PDB file of C-alpha atoms in Angstrom:
ATOM      1  CA  UNK A  28     130.052 148.249 282.200  1.00  0.00           C
ATOM      2  CA  UNK A  29     132.830 145.357 281.485  1.00  0.00           C
ATOM      3  CA  UNK A  30     132.491 142.810 279.080  1.00  0.00           C
ATOM      4  CA  UNK A  31     134.912 140.865 277.902  1.00  0.00           C
ATOM      5  CA  UNK A  32     134.480 138.570 274.897  1.00  0.00           C
ATOM      6  CA  UNK A  33     136.228 135.420 273.431  1.00  0.00           C
ATOM      7  CA  UNK A  34     135.385 134.164 270.165  1.00  0.00           C
ATOM      8  CA  UNK A  35     136.663 130.712 269.368  1.00  0.00           C
ATOM      9  CA  UNK A  36     135.123 129.467 265.754  1.00  0.00           C
ATOM     10  CA  UNK A  37     135.727 126.684 263.857  1.00  0.00           C
ATOM     11  CA  UNK A  38     135.529 123.870 266.847  1.00  0.00           C
ATOM     12  CA  UNK A  39     134.027 120.929 266.719  1.00  0.00           C
ATOM     13  CA  UNK A  40     130.458 120.808 268.005  1.00  0.00           C
ATOM     14  CA  UNK A  41     127.503 118.644 268.811  1.00  0.00           C
ATOM     15  CA  UNK A  42     124.334 120.251 270.461  1.00  0.00           C
ATOM     16  CA  UNK A  43     121.630 118.101 270.984  1.00  0.00           C
ATOM     17  CA  UNK A  44     122.907 114.965 269.497  1.00  0.00           C
ATOM     18  CA  UNK A  45     123.884 117.409 265.657  1.00  0.00           C
ATOM     19  CA  UNK A  46     126.632 118.748 264.172  1.00  0.00           C
ATOM     20  CA  UNK A  47     125.008 121.566 262.175  1.00  0.00           C
ATOM     21  CA  UNK A  48     126.232 124.761 263.293  1.00  0.00           C
ATOM     22  CA  UNK A  49     125.501 126.054 266.874  1.00  0.00           C
ATOM     23  CA  UNK A  50     127.304 128.397 269.605  1.00  0.00           C
ATOM     24  CA  UNK A  51     127.077 128.390 273.348  1.00  0.00           C
ATOM     25  CA  UNK A  52     127.428 131.695 274.767  1.00  0.00           C
ATOM     26  CA  UNK A  53     129.150 131.591 278.528  1.00  0.00           C
ATOM     27  CA  UNK A  54     128.248 134.769 280.701  1.00  0.00           C
ATOM     28  CA  UNK A  55     129.786 134.808 283.944  1.00  0.00           C
ATOM     29  CA  UNK A  56     129.257 138.094 285.939  1.00  0.00           C
ATOM     30  CA  UNK A  57     129.027 140.154 288.974  1.00  0.00           C
ATOM     31  CA  UNK A  58     125.828 140.844 290.711  1.00  0.00           C
ATOM     32  CA  UNK A  59     124.281 140.670 287.051  1.00  0.00           C
ATOM     33  CA  UNK A  60     123.602 136.885 286.330  1.00  0.00           C
ATOM     34  CA  UNK A  61     122.347 136.342 289.631  1.00  0.00           C
ATOM     35  CA  UNK A  62     118.460 135.276 290.010  1.00  0.00           C
ATOM     36  CA  UNK A  63     116.390 133.076 286.931  1.00  0.00           C
ATOM     37  CA  UNK A  64     114.537 136.639 285.476  1.00  0.00           C
ATOM     38  CA  UNK A  65     117.395 138.601 285.120  1.00  0.00           C
ATOM     39  CA  UNK A  66     118.865 136.017 283.548  1.00  0.00           C
ATOM     40  CA  UNK A  67     115.520 134.877 281.573  1.00  0.00           C
ATOM     41  CA  UNK A  68     116.200 139.145 280.165  1.00  0.00           C
ATOM     42  CA  UNK A  69     119.179 138.580 279.363  1.00  0.00           C
ATOM     43  CA  UNK A  70     119.164 135.391 277.389  1.00  0.00           C
ATOM     44  CA  UNK A  71     116.467 137.046 275.167  1.00  0.00           C
ATOM     45  CA  UNK A  72     118.581 139.659 274.693  1.00  0.00           C
ATOM     46  CA  UNK A  73     121.391 137.039 273.652  1.00  0.00           C
ATOM     47  CA  UNK A  74     119.289 135.782 272.008  1.00  0.00           C
ATOM     48  CA  UNK A  75     117.848 138.196 269.497  1.00  0.00           C
ATOM     49  CA  UNK A  76     121.688 139.327 268.831  1.00  0.00           C
ATOM     50  CA  UNK A  77     123.201 135.937 268.345  1.00  0.00           C
ATOM     51  CA  UNK A  78     120.276 134.337 265.889  1.00  0.00           C
ATOM     52  CA  UNK A  79     120.772 137.576 263.833  1.00  0.00           C
ATOM     53  CA  UNK A  80     124.166 137.790 263.849  1.00  0.00           C
ATOM     54  CA  UNK A  81     124.996 134.540 263.348  1.00  0.00           C
ATOM     55  CA  UNK A  82     122.384 133.566 260.895  1.00  0.00           C
ATOM     56  CA  UNK A  83     121.113 130.192 263.766  1.00  0.00           C
ATOM     57  CA  UNK A  84     118.117 129.299 264.901  1.00  0.00           C
ATOM     58  CA  UNK A  85     117.273 129.334 268.705  1.00  0.00           C
ATOM     59  CA  UNK A  86     117.297 125.457 268.939  1.00  0.00           C
ATOM     60  CA  UNK A  87     121.138 125.535 267.632  1.00  0.00           C
ATOM     61  CA  UNK A  88     122.024 127.647 270.672  1.00  0.00           C
ATOM     62  CA  UNK A  89     122.863 127.249 274.233  1.00  0.00           C
ATOM     63  CA  UNK A  90     123.472 129.848 276.839  1.00  0.00           C
ATOM     64  CA  UNK A  91     125.447 129.301 280.232  1.00  0.00           C
ATOM     65  CA  UNK A  92     124.852 131.811 282.763  1.00  0.00           C
ATOM     66  CA  UNK A  93     127.351 132.106 286.097  1.00  0.00           C
ATOM     67  CA  UNK A  94     127.126 134.546 288.417  1.00  0.00           C
ATOM     68  CA  UNK A  95     130.483 134.969 290.154  1.00  0.00           C
ATOM     69  CA  UNK A  96     131.577 136.808 293.699  1.00  0.00           C
ATOM     70  CA  UNK A  97     133.839 139.443 293.844  1.00  0.00           C
ATOM     71  CA  UNK A  98     136.622 137.409 295.455  1.00  0.00           C
ATOM     72  CA  UNK A  99     136.665 135.365 292.776  1.00  0.00           C
ATOM     73  CA  UNK A 100     138.181 137.526 290.213  1.00  0.00           C
ATOM     74  CA  UNK A 101     141.915 139.150 289.971  1.00  0.00           C
ATOM     75  CA  UNK A 102     142.476 142.578 288.809  1.00  0.00           C
ATOM     76  CA  UNK A 103     144.940 144.358 289.302  1.00  0.00           C
ATOM     77  CA  UNK A 104     147.256 142.174 291.644  1.00  0.00           C
ATOM     78  CA  UNK A 105     143.897 141.711 294.173  1.00  0.00           C
ATOM     79  CA  UNK A 106     140.407 140.866 293.763  1.00  0.00           C
ATOM     80  CA  UNK A 107     137.556 142.543 292.690  1.00  0.00           C
ATOM     81  CA  UNK A 108     136.305 142.552 296.358  1.00  0.00           C
ATOM     82  CA  UNK A 109     139.291 145.278 297.221  1.00  0.00           C
ATOM     83  CA  UNK A 110     138.388 147.265 294.317  1.00  0.00           C
TER      84      UNK A 110
END
């Protein structure tokens, strides 16, 4: 329901020993990225978007998933636990 996106283009990056164009996607979420099965489904969708929009091969993209707990995210002067 809530998605924040930060794009940092033009950063020097090396992936698998190559400085060819590549992308790294970091996904953090409360209750959405907690299992391998969930992340497998998310990964497929993200790869579809990234390969089509960026013109990169799948070997030039890496995705990191970080599950978060509600107390780890601050919002509206509190944490998500209390919202």
